[in-house]
XYZ file of C-alpha atoms in Angstrom:
653
model
C 0.070 -0.096 -0.039
C 2.973 2.541 0.913
C 4.385 1.596 -2.448
C 1.334 2.540 -4.426
C 1.010 5.931 -2.211
C 4.577 6.672 -3.185
C 3.979 6.242 -6.794
C 0.976 8.336 -6.739
C 2.854 11.087 -4.799
C 5.608 10.916 -7.689
C 2.679 12.042 -10.177
C 1.172 14.526 -7.954
C 4.365 16.368 -6.819
C 5.932 16.273 -10.301
C 2.901 18.024 -11.540
C 3.211 20.790 -9.053
C 6.796 21.436 -9.839
C 6.111 21.667 -13.634
C 6.232 25.206 -15.087
C 2.891 26.750 -15.585
C 2.824 27.116 -19.496
C 0.182 27.088 -22.124
C 0.872 23.565 -23.057
C -1.378 21.358 -21.006
C -2.100 18.318 -23.278
C -2.327 15.136 -21.316
C 0.371 13.347 -23.408
C 2.729 16.153 -22.051
C 1.620 16.394 -18.743
C 1.613 12.772 -17.871
C 5.199 11.854 -18.732
C 6.567 15.264 -17.531
C 4.781 14.766 -13.941
C 6.099 11.314 -13.871
C 9.869 12.400 -14.844
C 9.984 15.336 -12.568
C 8.320 13.544 -9.816
C 10.593 10.643 -9.902
C 13.550 12.887 -9.771
C 12.312 14.831 -6.895
C 11.073 12.025 -4.729
C 13.828 9.606 -5.665
C 16.622 12.131 -4.861
C 15.151 13.360 -1.640
C 14.531 9.906 -0.396
C 18.071 8.694 -1.162
C 19.618 11.793 0.366
C 17.411 11.331 3.592
C 18.510 7.755 3.728
C 22.084 8.537 3.019
C 22.156 10.889 5.973
C 20.138 8.844 8.370
C 22.519 5.927 7.758
C 25.911 7.792 7.593
C 25.403 10.685 9.916
C 22.942 9.020 12.534
C 23.948 5.510 12.176
C 20.611 3.951 11.833
C 20.251 0.460 10.392
C 16.816 0.965 8.729
C 17.551 4.303 6.881
C 14.840 3.698 4.341
C 12.128 3.539 7.161
C 13.086 6.946 8.387
C 13.777 8.447 4.908
C 10.349 7.224 3.477
C 8.660 8.631 6.686
C 10.057 11.939 6.281
C 9.560 12.153 2.389
C 6.016 10.813 2.399
C 5.075 13.320 5.382
C 6.651 16.299 3.536
C 5.024 15.283 0.067
C 1.581 14.888 1.955
C 1.970 18.318 3.634
C 3.333 20.115 0.423
C 0.320 18.843 -1.516
C -2.159 19.464 1.185
C -1.010 23.180 1.413
C -1.304 23.659 -2.244
C -4.747 21.929 -2.629
C -5.954 23.853 0.405
C -5.009 27.185 -0.984
C -6.434 26.306 -4.535
C -9.896 25.363 -3.052
C -9.811 28.419 -0.919
C -9.332 30.476 -4.143
C -12.501 28.894 -5.568
C -10.756 26.284 -7.835
C -13.198 23.882 -9.200
C -10.992 20.856 -8.666
C -7.615 19.995 -7.199
C -5.908 20.373 -10.532
C -6.163 23.671 -12.350
C -6.527 24.054 -16.275
C -7.594 21.678 -18.779
C -5.565 18.729 -20.096
C -7.328 18.312 -23.373
C -6.838 21.990 -24.959
C -8.255 22.150 -28.448
C -7.719 18.436 -28.918
C -11.054 17.065 -28.286
C -11.606 15.443 -31.500
C -8.422 13.750 -31.778
C -8.209 12.892 -27.885
C -10.065 9.617 -28.144
C -8.002 8.239 -31.026
C -4.985 9.252 -29.062
C -6.193 7.844 -25.785
C -6.906 4.356 -27.576
C -3.398 4.444 -29.325
C -1.625 4.895 -25.876
C -3.933 2.603 -23.896
C -2.946 -0.033 -26.600
C 0.723 0.692 -25.950
C 0.275 0.757 -22.198
C -1.155 -2.926 -22.510
C 1.489 -4.049 -24.864
C 4.359 -2.725 -22.772
C 2.795 -4.242 -19.592
C 2.478 -7.509 -21.118
C 6.060 -7.629 -22.493
C 7.640 -6.289 -19.384
C 6.016 -9.153 -17.290
C 6.559 -11.647 -20.110
C 10.423 -11.380 -19.772
C 10.623 -10.699 -15.945
C 7.830 -11.952 -13.340
C 7.687 -13.818 -10.009
C 5.258 -16.697 -9.783
C 4.997 -19.224 -6.928
C 8.020 -17.768 -5.104
C 10.226 -18.234 -7.966
C 11.654 -15.514 -10.216
C 11.613 -15.924 -13.882
C 13.954 -13.910 -16.150
C 14.243 -14.498 -19.780
C 17.484 -15.598 -21.714
C 17.724 -12.440 -23.707
C 17.669 -10.156 -20.655
C 18.754 -11.770 -17.404
C 22.407 -10.911 -18.088
C 21.544 -7.180 -17.594
C 18.947 -7.751 -14.739
C 21.745 -9.487 -12.676
C 23.592 -6.524 -11.803
C 20.396 -4.338 -11.632
C 18.606 -6.717 -9.239
C 21.587 -7.091 -7.016
C 21.459 -3.240 -6.694
C 17.864 -3.162 -6.023
C 18.325 -5.872 -3.393
C 21.085 -3.983 -1.696
C 18.717 -1.187 -0.753
C 15.472 -3.144 0.030
C 17.173 -5.985 1.739
C 20.451 -4.197 2.889
C 21.738 -0.844 3.953
C 23.851 0.223 0.750
C 24.868 3.597 2.057
C 27.412 4.906 1.141
C 26.704 3.067 -1.974
C 28.700 0.365 -3.564
C 28.544 -1.758 -6.707
C 27.360 -5.235 -5.524
C 29.170 -7.124 -8.222
C 32.426 -5.477 -7.031
C 31.782 -4.602 -3.362
C 34.041 -2.524 -1.091
C 34.569 0.196 -3.748
C 32.644 3.120 -5.100
C 29.799 3.169 -7.659
C 30.609 3.999 -11.218
C 27.398 2.757 -12.717
C 24.210 4.934 -12.577
C 22.079 3.349 -9.853
C 19.137 5.625 -8.959
C 16.628 3.822 -10.902
C 17.442 0.591 -9.218
C 17.411 2.492 -5.903
C 13.826 3.764 -6.662
C 12.661 0.110 -7.472
C 14.576 -1.203 -4.212
C 12.830 1.507 -2.263
C 9.509 0.362 -3.714
C 9.967 -3.084 -2.817
C 10.842 -2.021 0.674
C 7.633 -0.244 0.694
C 5.759 -3.355 0.102
C 5.420 -3.706 -3.602
C 6.769 -7.105 -4.919
C 10.054 -6.706 -6.874
C 8.678 -7.570 -10.185
C 5.609 -5.429 -9.772
C 7.651 -2.483 -8.783
C 10.333 -3.117 -11.520
C 7.718 -3.679 -14.432
C 5.377 -0.895 -13.308
C 8.096 1.726 -13.172
C 9.480 0.601 -16.360
C 6.248 0.794 -18.201
C 5.588 4.379 -16.939
C 9.054 5.463 -18.044
C 8.969 3.865 -21.636
C 5.420 4.719 -22.255
C 6.224 8.396 -20.813
C 8.965 8.590 -23.429
C 6.894 7.410 -26.220
C 4.181 9.718 -25.354
C 6.800 12.745 -25.666
C 8.364 11.286 -28.878
C 4.881 11.167 -30.305
C 4.195 14.885 -29.183
C 7.792 15.990 -30.611
C 7.162 14.120 -33.994
C 3.728 15.612 -34.485
C 5.048 19.032 -33.631
C 8.182 18.819 -35.895
C 6.449 17.096 -39.018
C 2.970 18.615 -38.509
C 1.316 15.330 -38.759
C -0.165 13.065 -35.983
C 0.020 10.078 -38.276
C 3.696 10.610 -38.612
C 3.764 10.681 -34.924
C 2.113 7.314 -34.363
C 4.345 5.819 -37.086
C 7.362 7.218 -35.345
C 6.454 4.908 -32.268
C 6.134 1.937 -34.771
C 9.601 2.577 -36.224
C 11.012 2.993 -32.566
C 9.805 -0.614 -31.906
C 11.171 -2.453 -35.061
C 14.522 -1.485 -36.402
C 15.648 -1.069 -39.820
C 18.541 -3.285 -41.186
C 19.845 -5.287 -43.960
C 19.887 -8.297 -41.724
C 16.818 -9.932 -42.190
C 16.911 -9.706 -46.000
C 20.373 -11.183 -46.223
C 19.113 -13.878 -43.696
C 16.102 -14.649 -46.087
C 18.485 -14.771 -49.129
C 20.940 -17.173 -47.575
C 18.375 -19.650 -46.299
C 16.314 -19.267 -49.358
C 19.268 -20.493 -51.456
C 20.165 -23.138 -48.866
C 16.412 -24.472 -49.101
C 15.842 -24.364 -45.376
C 14.139 -21.001 -45.093
C 10.820 -22.007 -43.642
C 12.334 -24.483 -41.017
C 14.939 -21.964 -40.099
C 12.408 -19.216 -39.643
C 9.920 -21.348 -37.484
C 12.938 -22.740 -35.271
C 15.470 -20.081 -34.690
C 15.750 -18.514 -31.275
C 18.755 -16.559 -31.543
C 18.962 -12.814 -32.814
C 20.418 -12.679 -36.227
C 23.355 -10.379 -37.542
C 26.395 -9.932 -39.546
C 28.081 -7.216 -37.860
C 29.993 -7.464 -34.600
C 27.813 -8.128 -31.788
C 24.651 -7.503 -33.701
C 23.463 -10.993 -32.614
C 23.411 -9.761 -28.934
C 20.383 -7.700 -29.710
C 22.257 -4.509 -29.650
C 19.854 -2.736 -32.009
C 16.605 -3.833 -31.390
C 13.729 -3.547 -28.801
C 15.553 -5.850 -26.619
C 17.785 -2.757 -25.361
C 14.639 -1.223 -23.834
C 13.652 -4.396 -22.119
C 17.090 -5.068 -20.323
C 18.235 -1.330 -19.883
C 14.997 -0.055 -18.571
C 16.655 2.968 -17.157
C 17.544 4.259 -20.441
C 13.738 4.874 -21.246
C 13.557 7.116 -18.157
C 16.753 8.962 -19.150
C 15.138 9.520 -22.720
C 11.937 10.833 -21.057
C 13.888 13.615 -19.323
C 15.900 14.366 -22.440
C 12.660 14.418 -24.567
C 11.317 17.137 -22.146
C 14.349 19.249 -22.456
C 14.313 18.957 -26.290
C 10.646 19.943 -26.269
C 11.241 22.923 -24.395
C 14.181 24.162 -26.673
C 12.362 23.395 -29.777
C 10.696 26.788 -29.562
C 14.315 28.348 -29.862
C 14.873 26.369 -32.939
C 11.580 27.209 -34.342
C 12.393 30.852 -33.770
C 15.723 30.604 -35.331
C 14.589 28.747 -38.246
C 11.991 31.521 -38.954
C 14.747 34.048 -40.058
C 14.773 34.295 -44.029
C 18.611 35.052 -44.194
C 20.791 32.441 -46.097
C 24.351 31.630 -46.557
C 27.121 33.895 -44.854
C 24.312 36.181 -43.531
C 22.583 33.611 -41.863
C 25.841 32.359 -40.343
C 26.446 35.829 -39.097
C 23.227 36.411 -37.434
C 23.317 32.995 -35.752
C 26.841 33.607 -34.172
C 27.926 37.141 -34.337
C 24.962 39.269 -33.200
C 23.605 39.944 -29.885
C 20.293 38.321 -30.502
C 22.105 35.086 -31.343
C 23.280 34.944 -27.740
C 20.846 37.000 -25.704
C 18.770 34.836 -23.160
C 15.179 34.317 -23.921
C 14.296 32.314 -20.852
C 17.126 31.824 -18.118
C 14.677 30.288 -15.766
C 13.664 27.839 -18.134
C 17.245 26.951 -18.859
C 18.036 26.489 -15.389
C 15.074 24.037 -15.099
C 16.373 22.067 -18.232
C 19.975 22.072 -16.776
C 18.690 20.887 -13.423
C 16.534 17.972 -14.855
C 19.356 16.704 -17.195
C 22.104 17.090 -14.293
C 19.905 15.325 -11.903
C 19.389 12.386 -14.289
C 22.992 11.583 -14.433
C 23.128 8.679 -12.172
C 19.658 7.555 -13.350
C 21.211 7.117 -16.965
C 24.236 8.917 -17.900
C 24.406 7.813 -21.697
C 20.998 9.526 -22.115
C 22.100 12.734 -20.585
C 25.104 12.778 -22.846
C 23.029 12.125 -25.772
C 20.582 14.887 -24.914
C 23.417 17.474 -24.349
C 24.788 16.589 -27.734
C 21.331 17.093 -29.360
C 20.958 20.424 -27.691
C 24.450 21.347 -28.964
C 22.990 20.814 -32.519
C 19.868 22.672 -31.361
C 22.172 25.781 -30.284
C 23.806 26.018 -33.680
C 20.553 26.726 -35.489
C 19.030 28.849 -32.656
C 19.230 32.320 -31.025
C 19.350 32.490 -27.552
C 22.749 30.407 -27.145
C 23.384 31.722 -23.593
C 20.384 29.675 -22.564
C 21.809 26.564 -24.098
C 25.182 27.181 -22.497
C 23.659 27.978 -18.969
C 21.626 24.647 -19.363
C 24.880 22.606 -20.290
C 26.924 24.318 -17.519
C 24.296 23.396 -14.797
C 23.810 19.871 -16.075
C 27.588 19.405 -16.234
C 28.257 20.921 -12.880
C 25.618 18.626 -11.249
C 27.096 15.474 -13.063
C 30.585 16.349 -11.623
C 29.382 17.048 -8.192
C 27.408 13.715 -8.212
C 30.518 11.912 -9.603
C 32.727 13.506 -6.800
C 30.423 12.114 -4.236
C 29.931 8.571 -5.595
C 33.102 7.940 -7.571
C 36.644 7.881 -6.622
C 38.807 9.102 -9.294
C 37.664 9.829 -12.883
C 34.102 8.875 -13.748
C 34.887 8.373 -17.497
C 38.066 7.988 -19.580
C 37.541 10.015 -22.555
C 39.404 9.130 -25.654
C 39.132 9.356 -29.522
C 38.089 6.079 -30.957
C 37.217 6.228 -34.826
C 34.741 3.582 -36.146
C 32.742 2.129 -33.452
C 32.431 -1.468 -34.071
C 33.336 -1.510 -37.817
C 35.798 -4.059 -38.808
C 36.987 -1.808 -41.441
C 38.054 1.710 -39.948
C 38.346 3.334 -43.339
C 35.523 6.012 -44.349
C 34.082 3.539 -46.821
C 34.305 0.702 -44.198
C 32.332 2.825 -41.710
C 29.769 3.751 -44.357
C 29.399 0.170 -45.312
C 28.951 -1.008 -41.590
C 26.277 1.664 -41.270
C 24.495 0.521 -44.173
C 24.662 -3.229 -43.069
C 23.581 -2.228 -39.385
C 20.742 0.059 -40.278
C 19.894 -0.390 -43.894
C 18.909 2.981 -45.316
C 18.096 4.481 -42.253
C 21.024 6.520 -41.155
C 22.651 6.911 -44.663
C 19.023 7.792 -46.278
C 18.685 10.482 -43.583
C 21.135 12.518 -45.479
C 19.002 12.244 -48.473
C 15.832 13.044 -46.534
C 17.432 16.400 -45.551
C 17.169 17.698 -48.966
C 13.410 16.838 -49.308
C 12.319 18.466 -46.046
C 10.611 21.713 -46.733
C 10.972 23.537 -43.385
C 14.155 24.867 -42.098
C 13.336 23.696 -38.523
C 13.075 20.137 -39.770
C 16.375 20.162 -41.431
C 17.935 21.790 -38.157
C 16.490 19.240 -35.968
C 17.447 16.320 -38.181
C 21.120 17.333 -38.122
C 20.720 17.804 -34.271
C 19.506 14.191 -33.997
C 22.604 12.924 -35.805
C 25.169 14.261 -33.280
C 24.792 11.251 -30.928
C 25.542 9.035 -33.865
C 28.660 11.003 -34.847
C 29.882 10.758 -31.066
C 29.330 7.016 -30.793
C 31.730 6.736 -33.961
C 34.258 9.201 -32.795
C 34.606 8.741 -28.817
C 35.002 6.193 -26.126
C 34.185 6.834 -22.564
C 34.610 3.237 -20.953
C 36.691 0.201 -21.689
C 34.020 -1.307 -23.654
C 33.325 0.537 -26.900
C 30.236 -1.468 -27.434
C 28.289 0.509 -24.868
C 28.392 3.395 -27.310
C 25.542 1.651 -29.044
C 23.347 3.698 -26.711
C 24.133 6.850 -28.394
C 23.275 5.303 -31.847
C 20.003 3.957 -30.319
C 19.132 7.461 -29.266
C 19.666 9.107 -32.651
C 17.679 6.311 -34.001
C 14.730 6.933 -31.791
C 14.409 10.536 -32.782
C 15.257 10.339 -36.326
C 12.592 7.782 -36.935
C 10.159 10.771 -36.955
C 11.576 11.738 -40.538
C 11.104 8.469 -41.983
C 7.588 8.281 -40.642
C 7.044 11.791 -42.153
C 8.494 10.321 -45.631
C 6.234 7.411 -45.417
C 2.984 9.381 -44.691
C 3.787 11.855 -47.473
C 4.453 9.228 -50.019
C 1.192 7.479 -48.932
C -0.818 10.603 -49.660
C 0.147 10.114 -53.521
C -1.956 8.025 -55.812
C -1.896 4.225 -55.715
C 1.828 4.041 -56.599
C 2.617 6.129 -53.832
C 0.458 4.041 -51.296
C 2.410 0.943 -52.587
C 5.814 2.631 -52.287
C 4.921 3.619 -48.756
C 4.018 0.178 -47.753
C 7.351 -1.162 -49.228
C 9.203 1.619 -47.381
C 7.505 0.738 -44.118
C 8.355 -2.982 -44.581
C 11.810 -2.258 -45.516
C 12.230 -0.153 -42.368
C 10.519 -2.757 -40.089
C 11.099 -6.153 -41.298
C 14.449 -6.821 -39.356
C 13.001 -5.304 -36.042
C 9.805 -7.445 -36.440
C 11.738 -10.792 -36.694
C 13.818 -9.519 -33.772
C 10.490 -9.051 -31.739
C 9.593 -12.653 -32.525
C 12.995 -13.850 -31.352
C 12.527 -11.770 -28.081
C 9.294 -13.677 -27.602
C 10.763 -17.131 -28.384
C 13.860 -16.723 -26.449
C 12.083 -15.420 -23.352
C 9.243 -18.022 -23.239
C 8.796 -21.285 -21.544
C 12.085 -23.086 -21.334
C 14.106 -20.041 -22.100
C 14.076 -18.419 -18.664
C 16.683 -18.510 -15.673
C 14.925 -19.125 -12.343
C 15.949 -17.958 -8.928
C 14.205 -18.862 -5.737
C 12.860 -15.843 -3.887
C 12.286 -18.021 -0.683
C 15.926 -19.216 -0.596
C 17.134 -20.000 2.737
C 20.679 -18.935 1.602
C 19.414 -15.526 0.619
C 17.699 -14.991 3.840
C 20.861 -16.067 5.812
C 22.963 -13.658 4.023
C 20.333 -10.847 4.450
C 20.203 -11.516 8.284
C 24.168 -11.722 8.794
C 25.900 -9.723 6.365
C 25.668 -5.727 6.042
C 27.259 -3.350 3.486
C 30.465 -3.447 5.406
C 31.099 -7.070 4.647
C 32.767 -8.436 1.571
C 31.994 -11.998 0.586
C 34.280 -13.972 -1.848
C 31.953 -16.107 -4.293
C 32.196 -17.774 -7.554
C 31.659 -15.408 -10.381
C 27.919 -15.294 -9.937
C 25.567 -13.678 -12.452
C 21.941 -13.965 -10.904
C 21.051 -16.199 -8.177
C 20.343 -16.510 -4.543
C 23.425 -14.912 -3.352
C 23.117 -11.885 -5.858
C 19.381 -11.605 -4.720
C 20.511 -10.862 -1.165
C 22.019 -7.698 -2.397
C 25.397 -8.370 -0.611
C 28.676 -6.979 -1.542
C 30.559 -9.526 -3.707
C 34.270 -9.413 -3.981
C 33.869 -10.165 -7.599
C 30.758 -11.182 -9.440
C 30.226 -11.730 -12.967
C 33.485 -9.926 -14.278
C 31.965 -8.278 -17.256
C 29.446 -6.059 -15.307
C 32.207 -4.525 -13.242
C 34.967 -4.417 -16.067
C 32.570 -2.636 -18.493
C 31.900 0.080 -15.601
C 35.641 0.568 -15.269
C 36.570 -1.500 -12.235
C 39.903 -3.556 -12.080
C 38.347 -6.852 -12.411
C 41.633 -8.716 -13.509
C 43.473 -7.717 -10.400
C 40.700 -9.213 -8.047
C 40.185 -12.115 -10.165
C 43.891 -13.107 -9.912
C 43.654 -12.679 -5.985
C 40.478 -14.766 -5.902
C 42.119 -17.714 -7.808
C 45.069 -17.578 -5.118
C 42.505 -17.736 -2.269
C 40.637 -20.495 -3.760
C 43.680 -22.596 -5.028
C 46.441 -21.913 -2.657
C 47.941 -24.390 -0.178
C 49.876 -21.693 1.628
C 47.634 -20.971 4.559
C 49.754 -17.713 5.613
C 49.611 -16.492 2.004
C 45.634 -17.011 2.118
C 45.357 -15.402 5.575
C 47.483 -12.438 4.448
C 45.530 -11.841 1.192
C 42.075 -12.207 2.787
C 43.114 -9.624 5.455
C 44.522 -7.234 2.789
C 41.483 -7.492 0.533
C 39.053 -7.043 3.655
C 37.205 -10.206 2.735
C 35.001 -10.919 5.684
C 33.284 -14.171 4.408
C 34.272 -16.804 1.837
C 31.434 -18.868 -0.026
C 32.577 -22.304 -1.310
C 30.362 -24.373 -3.781
C 30.857 -27.999 -4.491
C 32.904 -28.441 -7.488
C 33.475 -24.858 -8.265
C 36.014 -23.313 -10.641
C 37.215 -19.661 -10.693
C 38.640 -18.386 -14.153
C 38.776 -21.863 -15.168
C 40.848 -22.975 -12.211
C 39.651 -25.966 -9.954
C 39.014 -24.585 -6.485
C 39.961 -26.433 -3.304
C 38.305 -26.057 0.241
C 40.920 -27.733 2.540
C 42.972 -24.404 3.133
C 39.826 -22.299 3.704
C 38.380 -24.859 6.087
C 41.505 -25.174 8.160
C 41.838 -21.167 8.615
C 38.211 -20.258 9.061
C 35.181 -21.463 10.950
C 32.000 -22.743 9.149
C 29.156 -20.404 9.511
C 26.573 -21.598 7.092
C 25.866 -24.907 5.191
C 22.955 -25.212 2.739
C 20.492 -28.249 3.291
C 21.890 -30.049 0.382
C 25.337 -29.483 1.384
C 26.432 -28.080 -1.679
C 27.244 -24.507 -0.493
C 29.253 -23.640 2.630
C 30.244 -20.212 3.942
C 33.225 -19.247 6.120
C 33.705 -16.304 8.285
C 37.172 -14.746 8.336
């Protein structure tokens, strides 16, 4: 019950913090209220819990934090509504949410209701709890492993100051606030899958509402807005057509189409599902980050529209956009501050989305007057990001370096172009052609701006794993989809040949994504799910006996009864920590020595130096391919836990 109240307060508090503008359409207000309210409630709860835990030493910081925040939210809303009623307001909510849109509202409402149902179904399809068992699909469980461990470190533990559960005892380099939100909702009584899926649906649906509104405003077509959402779900690529051709020649096309359960791909890591809707199923906090970005893009679109309204061309246009007072004079410094705060506060919800959003705004700024506002937004966002990084991270948050070509095997210009063509078909390369067919200057300006994250992904690296740059390409893809939607709608308005061509274009842009979606359903269905017992005696023992100051050495676990306890593991599955910037190789070598050495003094010294307080041994285990032994550990440390089947034993150091 408290969890539901918390979610309701998110929407109500968020709406009251929104600036009062003439735009009050429901499809803007709902996602904006959710986004602002989530940031406000999430950060205040986290900071209150942090202070209660670190400064006051309370063992149940979330209890006091939620008590304070929920009480404050209740008083805040009560005062506002009481004042509004005293002033004669007809209801608790001022204004109308369907301004001038009454004829189109039913159709839009039906469209978003269908989206809500579909998103809810697919979220629960890949991640749900039934009869005390957690089911997580094959295409998503790898990402859910570190996320659920982080959630449980808050709901079942006291992860303040916050650490990364798969690399405990260190700082937290990975954006974790969405996971904190889910952990807090579980603490307040919502079942883990309900909390995770519900907030994921709200975040993704909210982003799609804003994407629809942005597309409608930029293209001038609601039909293009709806088609943009469809293109968002189903990616463009040559992959499916090449797959068809190869198996058609081999004579096993129908059999392969019916039985395949793996993502298809011919470019590096494409078979991971890097480019399809699976990204939004396993990286659910990305959708929330994009929701905040879409809010900022909507706000600044007015600047681009004003700048595009000038009739100058060539050198005169360039001079007026950069070398006049109007080009830099602030238009709305208060709004710029709000946009900067929103983006900056989103850094530890999803940092990639913030970087992508700032890149698009940089493109906006090139074509706009009022550049001081953009600069102010960027400075505020960056300062907040740096401040949070200094609080949560020891050392540098990112390692910026030039890296040309992304995952293209041939790093030449021709090789990169060919890679783009294989990976996305006509989508990105064709956008350059669409540019010349756009009639409005604002559309051309926005299209170029949406390409900035794509360019960044092919030129820069921020982490040890260049593959994570795929998020920036996905961000460009999500927003550029509106221009292909506009092209399809315009072509469809022509006579019969145009309608046929529009259908062919739509099929070409979605065929690979549709087949990917089929694979998502197959590879997360019955028999294709990882299971974890939610009633595990091991999980409960760990929750009761370990806290965030303990560090437990375990096998390289991904997701299981240990990770679901939210404990701080010395080294969980290495890829999670390595891709976030941790020294996994150093710890792996030390873990191998502890698990395989016969030298008791060396083991005792190493365990003490690494501040390991518990060692878990699993029957027949290996670590980094090395067969482990228990005799040295057993002789050094007392046994404090043994599972009912005798398979797992834990020693306290």
